[in-house]
Coordinates of C-alpha atoms and ligand atoms in Angstrom, one line a residue:
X1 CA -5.2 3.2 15.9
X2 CA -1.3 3.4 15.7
X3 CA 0.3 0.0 15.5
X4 CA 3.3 -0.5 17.0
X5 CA 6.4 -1.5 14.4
X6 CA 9.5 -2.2 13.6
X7 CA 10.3 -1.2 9.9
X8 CA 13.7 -3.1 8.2
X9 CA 14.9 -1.6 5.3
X10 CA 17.3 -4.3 3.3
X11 CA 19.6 -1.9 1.6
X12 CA 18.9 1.0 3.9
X13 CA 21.7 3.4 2.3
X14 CA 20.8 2.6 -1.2
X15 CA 19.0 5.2 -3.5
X16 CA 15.4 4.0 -2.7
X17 CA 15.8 4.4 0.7
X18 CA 17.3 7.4 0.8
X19 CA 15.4 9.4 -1.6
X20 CA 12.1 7.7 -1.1
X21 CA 11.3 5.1 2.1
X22 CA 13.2 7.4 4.6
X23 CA 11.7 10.9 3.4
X24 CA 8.1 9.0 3.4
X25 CA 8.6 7.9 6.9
X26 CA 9.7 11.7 7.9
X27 CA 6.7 12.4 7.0
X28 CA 4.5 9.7 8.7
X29 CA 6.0 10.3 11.7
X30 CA 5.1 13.9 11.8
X31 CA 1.7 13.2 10.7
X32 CA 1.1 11.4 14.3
X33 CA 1.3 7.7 12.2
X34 CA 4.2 6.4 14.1
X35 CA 4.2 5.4 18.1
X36 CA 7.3 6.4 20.0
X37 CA 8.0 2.4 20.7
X38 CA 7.8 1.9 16.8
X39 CA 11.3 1.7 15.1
X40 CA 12.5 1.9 11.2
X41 CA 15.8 -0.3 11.4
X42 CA 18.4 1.0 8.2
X43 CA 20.9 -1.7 7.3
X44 CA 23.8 -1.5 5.8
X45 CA 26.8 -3.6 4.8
X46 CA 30.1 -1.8 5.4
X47 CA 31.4 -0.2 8.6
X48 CA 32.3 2.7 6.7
X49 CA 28.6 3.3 6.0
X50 CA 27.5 2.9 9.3
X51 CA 29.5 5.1 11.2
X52 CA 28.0 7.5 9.6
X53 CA 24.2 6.8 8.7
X54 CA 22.6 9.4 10.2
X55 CA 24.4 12.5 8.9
X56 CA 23.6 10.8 6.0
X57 CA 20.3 10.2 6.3
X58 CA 19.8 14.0 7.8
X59 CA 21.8 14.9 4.5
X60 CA 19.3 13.0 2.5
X61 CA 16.1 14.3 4.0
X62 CA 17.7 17.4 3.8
X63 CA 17.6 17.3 -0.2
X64 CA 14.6 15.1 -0.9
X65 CA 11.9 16.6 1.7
X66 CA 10.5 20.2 0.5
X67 CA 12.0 22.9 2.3
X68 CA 9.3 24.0 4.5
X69 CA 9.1 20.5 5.7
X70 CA 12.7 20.2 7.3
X71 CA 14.4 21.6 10.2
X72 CA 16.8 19.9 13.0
X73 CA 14.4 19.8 15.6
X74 CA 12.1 17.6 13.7
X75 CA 14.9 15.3 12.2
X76 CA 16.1 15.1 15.6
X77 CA 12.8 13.9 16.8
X78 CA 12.1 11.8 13.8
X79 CA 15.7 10.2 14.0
X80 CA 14.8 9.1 17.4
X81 CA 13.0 6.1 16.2
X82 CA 16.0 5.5 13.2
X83 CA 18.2 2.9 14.6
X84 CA 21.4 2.1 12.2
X85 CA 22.4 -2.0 12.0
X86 CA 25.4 -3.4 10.2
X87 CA 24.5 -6.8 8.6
X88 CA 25.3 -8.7 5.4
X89 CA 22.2 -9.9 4.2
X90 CA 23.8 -12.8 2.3
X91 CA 26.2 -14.0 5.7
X92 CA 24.4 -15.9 8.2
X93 CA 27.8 -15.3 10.4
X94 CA 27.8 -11.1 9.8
X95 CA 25.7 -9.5 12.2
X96 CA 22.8 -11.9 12.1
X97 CA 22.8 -12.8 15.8
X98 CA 22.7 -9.3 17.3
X99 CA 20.4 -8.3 14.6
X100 CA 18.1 -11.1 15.7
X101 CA 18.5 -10.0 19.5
X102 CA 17.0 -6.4 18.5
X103 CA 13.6 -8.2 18.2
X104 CA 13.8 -9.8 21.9
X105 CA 10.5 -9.1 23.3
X106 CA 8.7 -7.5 20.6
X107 CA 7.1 -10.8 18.8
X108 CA 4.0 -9.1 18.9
X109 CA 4.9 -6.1 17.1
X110 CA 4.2 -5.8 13.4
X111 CA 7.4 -6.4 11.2
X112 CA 8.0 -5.1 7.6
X113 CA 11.1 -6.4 5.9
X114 CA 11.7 -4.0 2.8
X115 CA 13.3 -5.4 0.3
X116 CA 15.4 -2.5 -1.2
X117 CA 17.8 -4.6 -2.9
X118 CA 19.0 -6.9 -5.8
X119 CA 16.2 -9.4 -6.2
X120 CA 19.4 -12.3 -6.4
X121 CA 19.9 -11.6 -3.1
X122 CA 16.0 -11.8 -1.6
X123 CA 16.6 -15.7 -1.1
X124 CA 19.6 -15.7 1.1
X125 CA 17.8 -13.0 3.2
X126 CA 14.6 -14.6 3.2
X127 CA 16.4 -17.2 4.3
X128 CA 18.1 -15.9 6.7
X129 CA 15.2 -14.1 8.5
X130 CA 13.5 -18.3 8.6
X131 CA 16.5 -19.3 10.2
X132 CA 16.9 -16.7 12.7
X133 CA 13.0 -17.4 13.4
X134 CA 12.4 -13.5 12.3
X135 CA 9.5 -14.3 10.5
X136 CA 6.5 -14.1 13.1
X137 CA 2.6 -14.1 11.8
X138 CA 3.0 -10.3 12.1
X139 CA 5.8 -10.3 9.6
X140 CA 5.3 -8.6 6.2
X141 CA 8.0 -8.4 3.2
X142 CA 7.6 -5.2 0.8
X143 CA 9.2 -6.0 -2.5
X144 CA 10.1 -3.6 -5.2
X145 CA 8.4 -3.6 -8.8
X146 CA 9.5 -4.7 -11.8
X147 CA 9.6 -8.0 -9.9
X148 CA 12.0 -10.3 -12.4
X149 CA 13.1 -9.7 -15.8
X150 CA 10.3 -12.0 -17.4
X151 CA 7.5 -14.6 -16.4
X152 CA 10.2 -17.7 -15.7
X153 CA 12.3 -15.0 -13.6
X154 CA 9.4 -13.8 -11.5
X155 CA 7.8 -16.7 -10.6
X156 CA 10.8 -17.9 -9.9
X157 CA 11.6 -14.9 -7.2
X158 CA 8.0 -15.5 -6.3
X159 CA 8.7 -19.3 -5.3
X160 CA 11.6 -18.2 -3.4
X161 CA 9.4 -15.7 -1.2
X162 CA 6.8 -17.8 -0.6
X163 CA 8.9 -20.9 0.8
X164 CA 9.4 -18.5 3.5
X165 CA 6.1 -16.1 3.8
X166 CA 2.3 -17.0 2.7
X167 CA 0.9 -14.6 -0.2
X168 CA -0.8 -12.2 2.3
X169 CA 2.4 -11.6 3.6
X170 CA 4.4 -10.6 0.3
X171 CA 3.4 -6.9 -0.1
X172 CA 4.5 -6.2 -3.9
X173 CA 4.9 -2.3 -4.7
X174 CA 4.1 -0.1 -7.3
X175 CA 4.2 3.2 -5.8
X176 CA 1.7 4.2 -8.6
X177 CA -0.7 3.2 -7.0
X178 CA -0.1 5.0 -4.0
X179 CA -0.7 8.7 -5.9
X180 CA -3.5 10.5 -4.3
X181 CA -5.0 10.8 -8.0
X182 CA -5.1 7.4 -8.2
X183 CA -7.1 7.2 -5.7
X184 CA -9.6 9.5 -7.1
X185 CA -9.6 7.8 -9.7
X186 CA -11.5 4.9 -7.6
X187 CA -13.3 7.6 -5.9
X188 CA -14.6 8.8 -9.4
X189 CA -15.5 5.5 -10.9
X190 CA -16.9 4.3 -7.7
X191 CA -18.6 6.8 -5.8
X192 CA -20.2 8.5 -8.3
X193 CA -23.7 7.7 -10.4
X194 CA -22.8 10.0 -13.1
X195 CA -19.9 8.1 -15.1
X196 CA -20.6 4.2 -14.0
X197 CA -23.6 4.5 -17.4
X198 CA -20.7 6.1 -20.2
X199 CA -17.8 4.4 -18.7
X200 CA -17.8 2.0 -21.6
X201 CA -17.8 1.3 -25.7
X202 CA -21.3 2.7 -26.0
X203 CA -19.8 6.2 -24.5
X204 CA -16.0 6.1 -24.8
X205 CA -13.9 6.6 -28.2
X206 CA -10.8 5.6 -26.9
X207 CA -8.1 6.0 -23.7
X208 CA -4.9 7.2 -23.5
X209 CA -2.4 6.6 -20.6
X210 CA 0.9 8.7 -21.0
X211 CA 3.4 8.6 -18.5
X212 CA 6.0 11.4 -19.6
X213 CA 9.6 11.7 -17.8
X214 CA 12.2 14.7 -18.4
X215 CA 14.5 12.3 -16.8
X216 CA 17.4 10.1 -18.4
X217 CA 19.1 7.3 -16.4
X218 CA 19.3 8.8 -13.1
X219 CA 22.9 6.9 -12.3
X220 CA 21.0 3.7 -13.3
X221 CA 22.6 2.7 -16.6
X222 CA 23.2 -0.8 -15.8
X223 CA 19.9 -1.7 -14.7
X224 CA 18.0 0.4 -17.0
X225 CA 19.8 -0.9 -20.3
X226 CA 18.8 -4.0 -18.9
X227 CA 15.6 -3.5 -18.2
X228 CA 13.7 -0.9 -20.5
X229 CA 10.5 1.3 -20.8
X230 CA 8.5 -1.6 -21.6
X231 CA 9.8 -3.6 -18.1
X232 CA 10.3 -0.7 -15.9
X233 CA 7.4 1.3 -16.5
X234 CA 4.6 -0.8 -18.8
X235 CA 4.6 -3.7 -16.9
X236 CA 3.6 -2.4 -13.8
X237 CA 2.8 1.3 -13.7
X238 CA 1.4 1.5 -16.9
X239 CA -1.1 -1.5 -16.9
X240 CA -1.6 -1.1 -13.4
X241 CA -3.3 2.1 -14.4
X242 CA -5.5 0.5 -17.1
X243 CA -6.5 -2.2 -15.1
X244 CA -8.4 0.6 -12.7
X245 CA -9.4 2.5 -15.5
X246 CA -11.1 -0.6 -16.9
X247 CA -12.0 -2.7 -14.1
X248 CA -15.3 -3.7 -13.3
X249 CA -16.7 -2.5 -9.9
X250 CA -15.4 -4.4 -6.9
X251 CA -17.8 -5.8 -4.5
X252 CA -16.0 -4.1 -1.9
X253 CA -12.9 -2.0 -1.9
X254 CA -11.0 -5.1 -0.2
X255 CA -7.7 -6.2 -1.7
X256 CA -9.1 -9.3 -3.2
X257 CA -12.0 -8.4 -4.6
X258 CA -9.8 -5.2 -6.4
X259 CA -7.5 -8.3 -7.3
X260 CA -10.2 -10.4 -8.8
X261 CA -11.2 -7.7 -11.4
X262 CA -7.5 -6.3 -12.2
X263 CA -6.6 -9.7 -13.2
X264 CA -9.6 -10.0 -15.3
X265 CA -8.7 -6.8 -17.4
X266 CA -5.1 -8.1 -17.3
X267 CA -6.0 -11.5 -18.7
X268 CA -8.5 -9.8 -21.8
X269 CA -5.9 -7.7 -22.9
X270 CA -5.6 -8.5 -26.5
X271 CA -2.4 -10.5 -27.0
X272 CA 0.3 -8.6 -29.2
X273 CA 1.2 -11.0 -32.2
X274 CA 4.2 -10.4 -34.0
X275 CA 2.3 -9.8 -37.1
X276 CA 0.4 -6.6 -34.9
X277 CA 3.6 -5.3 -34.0
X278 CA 4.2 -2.7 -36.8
X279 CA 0.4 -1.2 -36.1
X280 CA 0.4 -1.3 -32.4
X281 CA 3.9 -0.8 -31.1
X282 CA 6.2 1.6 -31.1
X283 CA 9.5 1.6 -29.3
X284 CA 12.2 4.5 -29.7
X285 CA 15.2 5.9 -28.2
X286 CA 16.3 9.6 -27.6
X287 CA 18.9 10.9 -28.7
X288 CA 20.4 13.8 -27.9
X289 CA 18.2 17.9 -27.6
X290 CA 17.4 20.3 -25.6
X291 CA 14.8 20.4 -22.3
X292 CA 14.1 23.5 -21.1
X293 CA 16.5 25.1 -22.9
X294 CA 19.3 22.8 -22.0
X295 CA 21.7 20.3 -23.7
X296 CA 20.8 16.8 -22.6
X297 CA 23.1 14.1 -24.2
X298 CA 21.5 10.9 -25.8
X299 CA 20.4 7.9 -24.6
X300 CA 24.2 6.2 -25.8
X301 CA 26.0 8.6 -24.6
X302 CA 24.4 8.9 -21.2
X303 CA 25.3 4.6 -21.1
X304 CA 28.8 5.2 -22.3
X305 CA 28.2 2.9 -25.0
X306 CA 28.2 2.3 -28.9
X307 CA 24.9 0.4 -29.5
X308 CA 22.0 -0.7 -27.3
X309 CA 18.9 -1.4 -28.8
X310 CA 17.2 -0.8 -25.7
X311 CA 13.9 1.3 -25.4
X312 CA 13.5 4.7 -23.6
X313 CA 10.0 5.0 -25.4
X314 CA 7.6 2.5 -25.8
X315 CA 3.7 3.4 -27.3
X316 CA 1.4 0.8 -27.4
X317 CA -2.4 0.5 -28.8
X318 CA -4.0 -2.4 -27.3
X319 CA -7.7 -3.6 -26.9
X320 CA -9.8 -5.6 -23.8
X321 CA -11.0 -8.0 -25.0
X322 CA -14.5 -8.1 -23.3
X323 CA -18.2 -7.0 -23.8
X324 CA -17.5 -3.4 -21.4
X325 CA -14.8 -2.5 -23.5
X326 CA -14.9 -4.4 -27.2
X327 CA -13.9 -2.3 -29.9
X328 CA -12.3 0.5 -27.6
X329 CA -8.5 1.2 -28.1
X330 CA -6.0 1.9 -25.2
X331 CA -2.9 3.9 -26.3
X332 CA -0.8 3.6 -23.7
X333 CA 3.1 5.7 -23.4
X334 CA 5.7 6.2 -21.4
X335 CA 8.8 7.7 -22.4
X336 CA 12.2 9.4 -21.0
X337 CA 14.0 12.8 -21.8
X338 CA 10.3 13.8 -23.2
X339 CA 9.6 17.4 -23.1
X340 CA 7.7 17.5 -20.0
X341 CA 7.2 15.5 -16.7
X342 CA 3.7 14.8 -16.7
X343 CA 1.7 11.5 -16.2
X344 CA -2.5 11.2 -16.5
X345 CA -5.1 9.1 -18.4
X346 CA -7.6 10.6 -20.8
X347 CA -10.8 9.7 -21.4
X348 CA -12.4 10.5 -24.7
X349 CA -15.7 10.2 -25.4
X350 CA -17.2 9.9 -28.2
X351 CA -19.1 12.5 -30.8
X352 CA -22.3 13.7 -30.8
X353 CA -24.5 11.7 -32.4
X354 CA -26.3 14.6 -34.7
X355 CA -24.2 17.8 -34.7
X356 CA -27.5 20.4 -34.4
X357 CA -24.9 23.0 -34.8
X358 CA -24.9 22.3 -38.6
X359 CA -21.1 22.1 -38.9
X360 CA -20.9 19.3 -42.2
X361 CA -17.4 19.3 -42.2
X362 CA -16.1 19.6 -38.7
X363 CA -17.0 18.2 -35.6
X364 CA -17.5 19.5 -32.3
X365 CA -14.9 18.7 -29.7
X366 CA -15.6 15.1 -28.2
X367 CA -15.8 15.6 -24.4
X368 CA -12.1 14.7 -22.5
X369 CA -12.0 13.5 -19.2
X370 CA -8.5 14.5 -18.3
X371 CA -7.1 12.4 -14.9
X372 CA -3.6 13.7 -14.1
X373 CA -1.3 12.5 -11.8
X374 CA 1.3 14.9 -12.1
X375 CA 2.8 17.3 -12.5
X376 CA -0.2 18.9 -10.3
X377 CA -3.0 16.2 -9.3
X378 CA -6.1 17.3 -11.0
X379 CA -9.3 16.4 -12.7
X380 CA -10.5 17.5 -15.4
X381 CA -13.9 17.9 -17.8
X382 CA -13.9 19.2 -20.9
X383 CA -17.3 19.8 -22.2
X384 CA -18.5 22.0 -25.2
X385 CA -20.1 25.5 -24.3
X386 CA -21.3 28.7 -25.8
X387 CA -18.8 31.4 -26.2
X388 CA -19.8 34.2 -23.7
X389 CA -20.8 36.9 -25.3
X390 CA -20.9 35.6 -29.2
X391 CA -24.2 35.7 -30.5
X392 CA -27.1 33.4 -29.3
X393 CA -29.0 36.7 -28.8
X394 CA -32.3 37.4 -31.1
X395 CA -31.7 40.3 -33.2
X396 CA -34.7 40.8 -34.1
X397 CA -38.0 39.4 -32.6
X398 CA -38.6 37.6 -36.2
X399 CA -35.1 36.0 -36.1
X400 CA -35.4 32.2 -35.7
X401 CA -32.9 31.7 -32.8
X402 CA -31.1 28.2 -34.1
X403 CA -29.9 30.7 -37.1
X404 CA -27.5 32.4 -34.9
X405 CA -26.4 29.3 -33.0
X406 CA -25.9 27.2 -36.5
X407 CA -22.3 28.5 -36.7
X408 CA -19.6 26.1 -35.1
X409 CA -18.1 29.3 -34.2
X410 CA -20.1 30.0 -31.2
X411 CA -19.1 26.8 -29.4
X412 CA -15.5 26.4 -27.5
X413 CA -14.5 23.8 -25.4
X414 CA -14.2 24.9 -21.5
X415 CA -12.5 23.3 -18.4
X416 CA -14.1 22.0 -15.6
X417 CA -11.4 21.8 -13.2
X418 CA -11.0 20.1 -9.7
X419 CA -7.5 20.7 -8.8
X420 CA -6.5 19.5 -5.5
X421 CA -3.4 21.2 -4.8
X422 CA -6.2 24.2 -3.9
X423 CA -7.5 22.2 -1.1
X424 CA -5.4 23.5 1.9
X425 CA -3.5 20.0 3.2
X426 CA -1.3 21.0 5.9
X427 CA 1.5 18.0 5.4
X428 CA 2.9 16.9 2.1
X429 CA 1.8 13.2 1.2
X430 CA 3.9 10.6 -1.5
X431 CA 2.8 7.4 -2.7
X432 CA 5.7 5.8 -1.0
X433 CA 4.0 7.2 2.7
X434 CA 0.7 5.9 1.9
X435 CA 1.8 2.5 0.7
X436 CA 4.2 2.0 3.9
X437 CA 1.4 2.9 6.4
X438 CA -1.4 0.4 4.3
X439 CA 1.4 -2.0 4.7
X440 CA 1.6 -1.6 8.5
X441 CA -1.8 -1.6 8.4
X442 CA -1.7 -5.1 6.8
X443 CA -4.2 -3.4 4.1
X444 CA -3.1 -4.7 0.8
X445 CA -5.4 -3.0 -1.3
X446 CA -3.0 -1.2 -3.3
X447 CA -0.3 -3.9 -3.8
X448 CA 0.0 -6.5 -6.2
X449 CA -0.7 -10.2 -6.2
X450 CA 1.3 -13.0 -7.7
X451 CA -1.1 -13.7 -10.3
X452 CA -1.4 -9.9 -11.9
X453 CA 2.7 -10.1 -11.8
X454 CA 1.8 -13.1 -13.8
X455 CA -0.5 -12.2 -16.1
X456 CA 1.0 -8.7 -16.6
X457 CA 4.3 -10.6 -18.0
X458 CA 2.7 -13.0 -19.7
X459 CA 1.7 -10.5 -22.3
X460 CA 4.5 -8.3 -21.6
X461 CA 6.9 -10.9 -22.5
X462 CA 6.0 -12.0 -26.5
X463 CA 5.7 -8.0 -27.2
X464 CA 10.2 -8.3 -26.1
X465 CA 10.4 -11.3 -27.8
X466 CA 9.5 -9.8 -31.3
X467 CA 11.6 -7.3 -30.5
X468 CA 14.3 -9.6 -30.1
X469 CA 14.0 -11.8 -32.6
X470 CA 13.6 -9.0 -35.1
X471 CA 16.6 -6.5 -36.5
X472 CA 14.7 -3.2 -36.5
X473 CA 16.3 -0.8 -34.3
X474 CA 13.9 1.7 -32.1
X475 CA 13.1 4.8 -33.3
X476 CA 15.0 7.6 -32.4
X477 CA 13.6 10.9 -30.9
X478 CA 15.2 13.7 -29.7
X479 CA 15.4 14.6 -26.1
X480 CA 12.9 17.6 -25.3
X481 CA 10.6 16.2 -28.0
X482 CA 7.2 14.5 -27.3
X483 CA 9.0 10.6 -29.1
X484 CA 8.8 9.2 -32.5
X485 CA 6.2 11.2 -34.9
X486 CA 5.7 7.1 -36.0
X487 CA 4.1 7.0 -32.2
X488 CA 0.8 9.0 -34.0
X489 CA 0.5 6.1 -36.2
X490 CA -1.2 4.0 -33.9
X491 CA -4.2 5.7 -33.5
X492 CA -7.3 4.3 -35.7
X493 CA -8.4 7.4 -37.1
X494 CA -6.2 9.7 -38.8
X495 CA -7.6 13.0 -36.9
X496 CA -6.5 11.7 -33.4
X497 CA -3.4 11.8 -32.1
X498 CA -1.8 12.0 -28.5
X499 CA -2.6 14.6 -26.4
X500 CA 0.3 16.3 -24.8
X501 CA -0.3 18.1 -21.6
X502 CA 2.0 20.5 -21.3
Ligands
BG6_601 C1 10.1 4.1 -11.3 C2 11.0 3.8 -12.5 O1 9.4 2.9 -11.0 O2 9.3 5.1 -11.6 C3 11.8 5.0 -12.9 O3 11.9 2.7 -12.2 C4 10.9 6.2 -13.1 O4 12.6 4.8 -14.1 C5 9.9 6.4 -11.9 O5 11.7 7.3 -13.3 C6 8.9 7.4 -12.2 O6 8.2 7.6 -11.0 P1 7.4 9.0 -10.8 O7 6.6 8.8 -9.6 O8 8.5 10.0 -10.6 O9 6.6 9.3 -12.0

């Protein structure tokens, strides 16, 4: 059923909006997910901006929709339901009253406040929405991940929202989880028979989750150098992926039973001492290289700076600390300016028990379960199977038929592939459209709760606190590499390493 809405984006001509909320709501609206009397209201602060929002929102659909998805007619018809509004968020005096009068009548509707600004300012425009008695039961705020800089900073941001809305009302995003494969990943675990028995210590020799960007700063120096891999990427997106890797199965799929088990993998997560830090983290910087055959300047440079100690790489081997997954290591990476853009979790299971093929010094390939998000959303198996064509065949009727399958030779590891960008979809999704339709859906499924913002920082935080408090710069890597060689270190036994998809 199609809800009626009205959509606020806070910081409507900022970079989020433009590239991300606006472009997914383009596309929600030509999927048949908006009704005509819905609205998306796009703030913004100066007159100059206004006057001229929607060229500039045409301008940015333009660029950040794929080409076959844009033409005038269907901006025209999608800007229909755009409405610009001039407001300081922070000025109970600057636009506040006729922004309030543009929700005369429609107290029923469903209303989703999106946060798409500084966090320092979410209390004055909390505020302001109590004050202006904006806030109906229907209300929902959408706020933007990393939320605070630390524990202390995000519950205090936390406090500050829920003064003015009750939990089920705060819809935290990582877009993450909003990736189709992600999904699929549920869908794997869940709805199958076949892995729920080897999805464990028993079966699994270890996990690795790599997210891998070609990007550098993006026009976000200040808040990156602030912020760092290990804030802007491991805190959420990358434990948020282990937590559904290594979850235990919900009762239901319903937002709090999902929340119930992330939690519990969050809070078994091995703490990071800093006596572990040399063998389980590793944090580095890039400096300048080549991607794709191009000069890309280092980290430094890019910040217009002479020293920053701040990570663009972080690797991390952790355990859970529970009976599913005792003894199993998680290597977890994200990095920037890495030689390709790719993202996915791999599963690696362990050997063969008794290796019939007779091989004393090698083993056979362990079988990879290969999940990735991107580049192209596909799931992978990689099993162990006779070369065609090699052998296997009886020479002679005499000739025992293990003798000509003892050689290692005659095994190769093949693919079995389920690649979803073969299925025919008609429309282009994103995480961003999926998460703002389950938010107007009031299904929070796939959003965060306060206490797995908690938990993820509380052993987030001691891992930047060593750093801190010791001298040892990152490690630097060269742009268009794969990070620091030291990142290999990590892994427990010297023939493993990181797998690079590339
Ligand atoms: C954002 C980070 O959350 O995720 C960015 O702030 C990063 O630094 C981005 O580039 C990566 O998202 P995706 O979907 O492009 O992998």
């Amino acid at each position: 059923m199609k809800q009626v809405f009205d959509l606020v984006i806070f910081g409507g001509t900022g970079d989020l909006s433009m590239r991300k909320l606006l472009p997914a709501m383009y596309r929600a609206y030509h999927q048949g997910h908006c009704s005509e009397d819905s609205r998306i209201l796009v703030c913004c602060r100066k007159p100059s901006d206004f006057e001229v929002l929607p060229e500039r929102i045409e301008e940015a659909l333009k660029t950040f929709l794929d080409a076959e998805e844009f033409d005038s007619s269907r901006c025209n018809a999608f800007m229909s339901i755009v409405e610009p509004v001039m407001l300081d968020l922070t000025n109970l005096e600057q636009g506040w009253t006729q922004f309030s009068d543009l929700f005369e009548g429609r107290e029923e509707y469903i209303r989703l406040f999106y946060l798409a600004v500084m966090p320092s300012i979410y209390g004055a425009c909390c505020e302001n929405l109590s004050t202006k008695n904006l806030i109906t039961p229907n209300s929902r705020i959408v706020v933007e991940k990393p939320l605070g800089y630390d524990l202390d900073s995000a519950e205090k941001i936390n406090e500050t929202m829920a003064r003015y809305f009750q939990e089920e009302q705060i819809y935290r995003i990582d877009h993450y989880l909003g990736k189709e494969t992600v999904q699929n990943l549920l869908a794997l675990r869940f709805g199958n028979f076949l892995f729920e028995n080897i999805w464990d210590s028993k079966a699994i020799e270890h996990i690795q989750i790599s997210i891998s960007e070609q990007v550098g700063l993006e026009g976000r120096a200040g808040f990156y150098d602030e912020a760092g891999a290990m804030r802007d990427m491991v805190q959420n997106h990358l434990l948020q992926l282990l937590c559904l890797v290594a979850m235990e199965s919900p009762n239901k799929l319903r937002a709090e039973d999902v929340r119930v088990e992330k939690i519990k993998v969050l809070r078994a997560l091995k703490p990071i001492l800093p006596e572990d830090m040399e063998s389980s983290v590793v944090r580095g910087q890039y400096v300048s290289g080549q991607i794709d055959g191009e000069k890309v300047p280092g980290y430094l440079d890019e910040l217009e700076s002479y020293q920053s100690n701040t990570e663009t790489y972080v690797a991390i081997k952790t355990f859970i600390e529970n009976w599913r997954w005792a003894g199993v290591p998680f290597y977890l990476r994200t990095g920037k300016r890495l030689k390709k853009r790719s993202a996915e979790i791999i599963v690696q299971f362990k050997n063969v028990t008794h290796n019939v093929y007779g091989s004393k010094e090698k083993n056979l390939e362990p079988n990879r379960l290969i999940i990735q998000l991107q580049p192209e959303e596909k799931i992978q198996l990689v099993l162990m199977a006779k070369a065609i064509g090699e052998h296997g065949e009886k020479k002679s009727e005499n000739e025992d038929l293990s003798s000509s399958l003892e050689s290692k030779e005659n095994l190769k590891p093949i693919t079995l592939n389920l690649d979803f960008s073969q299925e025919s979809i008609p429309f282009k999704s994103s995480a961003y459209q999926r998460l703002l339709i389950d938010a107007i859906h009031g299904n929070s499924t796939l959003f965060i709760h306060r206490d797995e913002v908690r938990a993820a920082w509380k052993w987030v935080d001691p891992i930047i606190e060593s750093w801190k408090s010791s001298a040892v710069p990152p490690e630097f890597y060269s742009a268009g590499s794969w990070g620091p060689t030291k990142a290999n270190e990590l892994f427990e036994k010297r023939e493993q390493s990181w797998i690079n998809i590339a």
